[in-house]
Coordinates of C-alpha atoms and ligand atoms in Angstrom, one line a residue:
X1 CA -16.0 13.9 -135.8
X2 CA -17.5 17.5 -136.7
X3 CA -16.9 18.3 -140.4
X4 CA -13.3 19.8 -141.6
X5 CA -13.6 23.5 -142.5
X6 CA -11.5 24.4 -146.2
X7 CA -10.7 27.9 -146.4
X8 CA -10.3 28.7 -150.5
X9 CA -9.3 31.9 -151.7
X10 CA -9.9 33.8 -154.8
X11 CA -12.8 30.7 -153.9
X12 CA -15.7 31.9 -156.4
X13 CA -13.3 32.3 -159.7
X14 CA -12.7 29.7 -162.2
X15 CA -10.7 27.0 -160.7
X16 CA -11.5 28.0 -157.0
X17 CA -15.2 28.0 -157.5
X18 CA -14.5 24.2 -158.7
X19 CA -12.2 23.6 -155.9
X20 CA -15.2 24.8 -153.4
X21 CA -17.3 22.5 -154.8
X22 CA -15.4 19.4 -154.8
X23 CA -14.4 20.2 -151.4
X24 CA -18.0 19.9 -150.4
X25 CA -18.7 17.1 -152.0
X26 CA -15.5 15.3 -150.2
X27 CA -17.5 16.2 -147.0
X28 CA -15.8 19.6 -146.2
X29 CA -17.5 23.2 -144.4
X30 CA -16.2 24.7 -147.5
X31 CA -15.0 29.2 -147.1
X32 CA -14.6 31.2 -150.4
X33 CA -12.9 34.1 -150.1
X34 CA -13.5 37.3 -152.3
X35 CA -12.7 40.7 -152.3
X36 CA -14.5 43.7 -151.1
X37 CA -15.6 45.0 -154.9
X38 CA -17.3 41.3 -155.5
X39 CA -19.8 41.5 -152.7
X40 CA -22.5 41.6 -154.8
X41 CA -21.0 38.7 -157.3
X42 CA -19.7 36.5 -154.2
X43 CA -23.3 36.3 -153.0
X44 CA -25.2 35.9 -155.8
X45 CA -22.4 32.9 -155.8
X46 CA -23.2 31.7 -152.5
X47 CA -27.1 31.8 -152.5
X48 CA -26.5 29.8 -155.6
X49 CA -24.6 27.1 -154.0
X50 CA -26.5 26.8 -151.3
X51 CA -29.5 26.1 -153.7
X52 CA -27.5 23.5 -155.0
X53 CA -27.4 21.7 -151.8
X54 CA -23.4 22.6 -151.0
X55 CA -22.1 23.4 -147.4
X56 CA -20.2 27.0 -148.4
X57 CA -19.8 30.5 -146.7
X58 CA -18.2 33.3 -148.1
X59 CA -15.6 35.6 -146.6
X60 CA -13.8 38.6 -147.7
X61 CA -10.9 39.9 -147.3
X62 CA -8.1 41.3 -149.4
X63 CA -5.7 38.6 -149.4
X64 CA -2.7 41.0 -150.6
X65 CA -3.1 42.9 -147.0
X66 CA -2.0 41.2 -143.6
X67 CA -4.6 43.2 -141.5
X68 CA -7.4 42.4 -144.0
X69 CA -6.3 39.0 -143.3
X70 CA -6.1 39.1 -139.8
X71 CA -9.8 39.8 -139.3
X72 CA -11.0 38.0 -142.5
X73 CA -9.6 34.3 -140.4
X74 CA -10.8 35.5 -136.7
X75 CA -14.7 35.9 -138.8
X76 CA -14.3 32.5 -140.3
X77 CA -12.7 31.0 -136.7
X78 CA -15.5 32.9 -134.6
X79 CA -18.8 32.3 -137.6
X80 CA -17.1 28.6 -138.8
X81 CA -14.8 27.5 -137.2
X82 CA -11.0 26.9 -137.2
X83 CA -9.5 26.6 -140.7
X84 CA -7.8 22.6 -141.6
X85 CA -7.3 22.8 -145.5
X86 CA -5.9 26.5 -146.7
X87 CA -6.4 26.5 -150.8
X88 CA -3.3 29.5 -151.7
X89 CA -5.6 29.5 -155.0
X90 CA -6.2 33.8 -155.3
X91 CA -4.0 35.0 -158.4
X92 CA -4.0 37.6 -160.8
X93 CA -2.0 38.2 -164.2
X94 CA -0.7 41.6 -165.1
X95 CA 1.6 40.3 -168.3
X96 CA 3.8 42.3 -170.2
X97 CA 7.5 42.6 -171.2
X98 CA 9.9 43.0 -168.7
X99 CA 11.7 45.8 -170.2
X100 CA 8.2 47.8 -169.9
X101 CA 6.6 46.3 -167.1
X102 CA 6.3 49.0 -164.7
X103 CA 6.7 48.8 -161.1
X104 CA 3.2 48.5 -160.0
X105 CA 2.5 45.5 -162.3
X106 CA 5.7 44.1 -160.3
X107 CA 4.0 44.8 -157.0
X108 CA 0.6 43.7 -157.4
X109 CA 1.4 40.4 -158.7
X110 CA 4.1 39.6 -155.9
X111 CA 1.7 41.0 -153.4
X112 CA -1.6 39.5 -154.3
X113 CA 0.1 35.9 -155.8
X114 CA 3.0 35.3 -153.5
X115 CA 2.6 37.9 -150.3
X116 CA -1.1 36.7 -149.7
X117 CA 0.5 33.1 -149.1
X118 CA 2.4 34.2 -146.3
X119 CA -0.7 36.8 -145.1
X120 CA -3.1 34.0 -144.9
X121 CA -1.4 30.9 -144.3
X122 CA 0.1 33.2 -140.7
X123 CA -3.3 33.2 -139.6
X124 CA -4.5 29.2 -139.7
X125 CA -1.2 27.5 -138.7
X126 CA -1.5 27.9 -134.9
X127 CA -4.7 26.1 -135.2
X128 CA -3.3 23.7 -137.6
X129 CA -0.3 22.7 -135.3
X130 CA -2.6 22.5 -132.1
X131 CA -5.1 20.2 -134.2
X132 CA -2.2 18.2 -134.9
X133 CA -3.8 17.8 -138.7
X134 CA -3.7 20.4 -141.4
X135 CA -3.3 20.9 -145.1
X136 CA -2.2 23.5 -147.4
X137 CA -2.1 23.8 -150.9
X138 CA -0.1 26.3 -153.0
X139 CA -1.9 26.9 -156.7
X140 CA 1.2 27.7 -158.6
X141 CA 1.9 27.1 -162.0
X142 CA 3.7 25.6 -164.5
X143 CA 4.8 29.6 -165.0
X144 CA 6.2 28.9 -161.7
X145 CA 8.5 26.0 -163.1
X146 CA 9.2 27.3 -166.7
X147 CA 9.1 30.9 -166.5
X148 CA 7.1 32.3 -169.5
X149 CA 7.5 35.6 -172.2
X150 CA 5.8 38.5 -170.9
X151 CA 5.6 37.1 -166.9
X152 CA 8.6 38.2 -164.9
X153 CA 6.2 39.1 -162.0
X154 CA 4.1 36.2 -162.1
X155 CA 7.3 33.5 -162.8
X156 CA 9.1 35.0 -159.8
X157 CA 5.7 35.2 -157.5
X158 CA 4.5 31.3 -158.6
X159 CA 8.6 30.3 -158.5
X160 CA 8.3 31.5 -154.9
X161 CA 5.3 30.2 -153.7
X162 CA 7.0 26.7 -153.6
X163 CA 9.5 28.0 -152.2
X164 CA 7.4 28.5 -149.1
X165 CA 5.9 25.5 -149.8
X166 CA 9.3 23.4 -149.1
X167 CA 10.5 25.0 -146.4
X168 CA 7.1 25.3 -144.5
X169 CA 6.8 21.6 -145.3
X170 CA 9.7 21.0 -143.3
X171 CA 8.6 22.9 -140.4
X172 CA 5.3 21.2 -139.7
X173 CA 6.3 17.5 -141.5
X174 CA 6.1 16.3 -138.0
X175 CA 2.6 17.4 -136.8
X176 CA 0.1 16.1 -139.2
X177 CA 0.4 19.0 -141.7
X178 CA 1.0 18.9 -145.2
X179 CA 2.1 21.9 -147.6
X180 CA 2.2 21.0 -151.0
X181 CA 2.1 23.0 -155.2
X182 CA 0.1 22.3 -157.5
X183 CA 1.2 23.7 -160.8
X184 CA -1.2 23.9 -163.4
X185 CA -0.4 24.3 -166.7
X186 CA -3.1 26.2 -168.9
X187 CA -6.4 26.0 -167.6
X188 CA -9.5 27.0 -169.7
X189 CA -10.6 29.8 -167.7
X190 CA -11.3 33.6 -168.1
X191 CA -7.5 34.4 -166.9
X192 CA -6.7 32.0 -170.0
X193 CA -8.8 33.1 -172.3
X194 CA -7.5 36.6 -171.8
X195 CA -4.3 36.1 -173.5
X196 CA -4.7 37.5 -177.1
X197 CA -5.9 34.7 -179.5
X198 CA -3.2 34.2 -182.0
X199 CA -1.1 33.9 -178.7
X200 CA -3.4 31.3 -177.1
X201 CA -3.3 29.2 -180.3
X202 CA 0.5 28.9 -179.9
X203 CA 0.6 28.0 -176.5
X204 CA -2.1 25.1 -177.2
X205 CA -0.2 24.3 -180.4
X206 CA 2.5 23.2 -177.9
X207 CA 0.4 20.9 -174.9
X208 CA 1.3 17.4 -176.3
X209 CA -2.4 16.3 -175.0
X210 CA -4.0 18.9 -177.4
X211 CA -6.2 20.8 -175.2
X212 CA -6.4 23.5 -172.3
X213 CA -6.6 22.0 -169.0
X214 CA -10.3 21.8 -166.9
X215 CA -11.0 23.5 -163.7
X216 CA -12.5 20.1 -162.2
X217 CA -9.3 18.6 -163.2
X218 CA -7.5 21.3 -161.0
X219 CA -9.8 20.7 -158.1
X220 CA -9.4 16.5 -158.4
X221 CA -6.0 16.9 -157.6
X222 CA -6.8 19.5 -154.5
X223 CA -8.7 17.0 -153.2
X224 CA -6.6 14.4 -153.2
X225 CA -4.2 16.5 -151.5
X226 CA -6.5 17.8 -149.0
X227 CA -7.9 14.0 -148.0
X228 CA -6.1 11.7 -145.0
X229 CA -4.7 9.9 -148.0
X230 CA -1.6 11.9 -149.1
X231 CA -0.5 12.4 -145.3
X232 CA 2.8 11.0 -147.2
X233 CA 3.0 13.6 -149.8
X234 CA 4.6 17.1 -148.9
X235 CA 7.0 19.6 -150.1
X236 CA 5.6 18.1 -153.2
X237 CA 5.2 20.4 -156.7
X238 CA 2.9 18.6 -158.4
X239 CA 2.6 19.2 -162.3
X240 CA -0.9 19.1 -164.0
X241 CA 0.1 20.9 -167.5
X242 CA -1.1 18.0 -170.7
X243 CA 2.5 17.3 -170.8
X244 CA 3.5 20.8 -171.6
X245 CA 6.4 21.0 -169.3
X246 CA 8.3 17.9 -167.9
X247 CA 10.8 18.0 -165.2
Ligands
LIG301 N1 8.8 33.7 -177.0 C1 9.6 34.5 -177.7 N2 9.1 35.6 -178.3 C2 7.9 35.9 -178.1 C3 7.0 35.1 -177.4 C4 7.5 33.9 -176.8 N3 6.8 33.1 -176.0 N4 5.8 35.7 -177.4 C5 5.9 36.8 -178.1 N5 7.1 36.9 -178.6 C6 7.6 38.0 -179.4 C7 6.6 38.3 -180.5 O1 6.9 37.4 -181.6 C8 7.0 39.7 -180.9 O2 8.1 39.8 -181.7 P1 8.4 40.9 -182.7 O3 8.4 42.2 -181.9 O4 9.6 40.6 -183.3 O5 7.2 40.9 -183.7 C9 7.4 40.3 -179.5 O6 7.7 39.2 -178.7 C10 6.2 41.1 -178.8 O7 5.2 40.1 -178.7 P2 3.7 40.6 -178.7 O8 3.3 41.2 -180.0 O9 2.8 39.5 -178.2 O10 3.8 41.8 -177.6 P3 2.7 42.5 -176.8 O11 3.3 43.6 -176.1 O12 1.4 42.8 -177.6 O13 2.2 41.3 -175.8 C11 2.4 39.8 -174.0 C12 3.1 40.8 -174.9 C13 1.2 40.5 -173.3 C14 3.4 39.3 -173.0 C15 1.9 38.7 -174.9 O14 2.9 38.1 -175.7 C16 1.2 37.6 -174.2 O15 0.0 37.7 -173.8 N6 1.9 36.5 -173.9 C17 1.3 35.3 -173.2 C18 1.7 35.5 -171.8 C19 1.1 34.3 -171.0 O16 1.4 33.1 -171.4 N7 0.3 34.5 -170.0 C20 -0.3 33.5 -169.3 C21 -1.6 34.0 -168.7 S1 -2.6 32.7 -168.0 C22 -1.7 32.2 -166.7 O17 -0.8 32.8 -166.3 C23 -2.2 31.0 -166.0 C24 -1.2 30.1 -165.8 O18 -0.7 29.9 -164.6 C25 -0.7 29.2 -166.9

């Protein structure tokens, strides 16, 4: 059987650069996806796993745009091949209180976190359903579950990414394909270690393990997810927060 090609994107950040790479390792033609002002980043990335031994390509698009799309998955279909395992994994934070949060914070969170799931996921399903085999994974968050101070946009974009994760579930249960969440809690990453210090401290202060989560921890679960295993698991929402949220 030729190899399975896993389409990641946001794929050369912090967790998705250690999704990618645990994807290759599981025996998958591996696709990050950037965006147009990384070029130069996203290949130094690339030439670097590639030294490294790892089966990757690059792609970019702007996930937040359906045309950018569009042509982003016919390059991967006609350069790689057709996408099996979609990683939902590109995200961005723009946190602030609601009562001053102005509209573009609103739309650029909703559009690049939640929009982009419908944008990409459009584009690989045909080939999905006529494969009769397919995965896709939602990175949410426990934001997602919990909602959080300062995070109206990106509690109502991660809330709604499962959402589309359940009912799309439902739709495709029947031919092979699994759509599943993954909500991580806090993950020590740059998006993390953004939030201002004292802040940070608290949030620790309050994950009963004692620690921010790890990237390879993330991608462990992803791919689980993504193997011939969990063909039993979807519409799933699966929590990965230290014990920081239970429900
Ligand atoms: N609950 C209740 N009150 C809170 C609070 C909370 N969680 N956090 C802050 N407050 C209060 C403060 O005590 C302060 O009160 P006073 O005005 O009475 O002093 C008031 O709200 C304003 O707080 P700040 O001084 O922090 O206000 P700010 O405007 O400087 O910052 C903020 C606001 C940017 C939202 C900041 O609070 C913050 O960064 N919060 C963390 C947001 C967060 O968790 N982001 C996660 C990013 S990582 C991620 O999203 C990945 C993932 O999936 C987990």
């Amino acid at each position: 059987m030729s190899k399975r090609i896993a389409l990641v994107t946001g794929g050369t950040g912090g967790i998705g650069s250690c999704i990618c790479r645990q994807l290759a390792a599981d025996g998958f033609t591996v696709v990050a996806n950037y965006i147009a002002p990384e070029e130069e980043k996203a290949q130094a990335w690339l030439a670097s796993e590639r030294a490294a031994g790892r089966d990757m390509h690059i792609a970019m698009g702007d996930v937040s745009n359906y045309e950018s799309c569009v042509a982003m998955i016919a390059k991967v279909k006609a350069d790689v091949g057709p996408v099996s395992v979609l990683v939902n994994n590109a995200g961005i934070t723009k946190d602030g209180m609601f009562k001053k949060m102005p509209l573009e914070n609103w739309m650029d969170v909703l559009n690049i976190n939640l929009n982009s799931v419908f944008n990409v996921t459009r584009q690989v399903i045909d080939d999905m359903l006529a494969a009769g085999w397919g995965r896709v994974i939602n990175m949410s968050s426990i934001n997602g579950q919990k909602g959080q101070f300062g995070q109206a946009n990106y509690s109502a974009a991660k809330a709604g990414m499962h959402g589309f994760t359940k009912a799309v579930a439902q739709e495709t249960a029947a031919k092979g394909i699994t759509v599943n969440t993954i909500s991580p809690g806090y993950i020590g990453t740059e998006m993390v270690m953004a939030i201002k210090q004292e802040v940070r401290d608290q949030i620790v202060s309050g994950i009963p393990v004692g620690r921010l989560g790890k990237p390879e921890e993330i991608a462990k679960l992803v791919s689980y997810l993504a193997s011939d295993d969990a063909a039993f698991i979807t519409g799933a929402n699966i929590a990965i927060n230290g014990g920081q949220h239970m429900c």
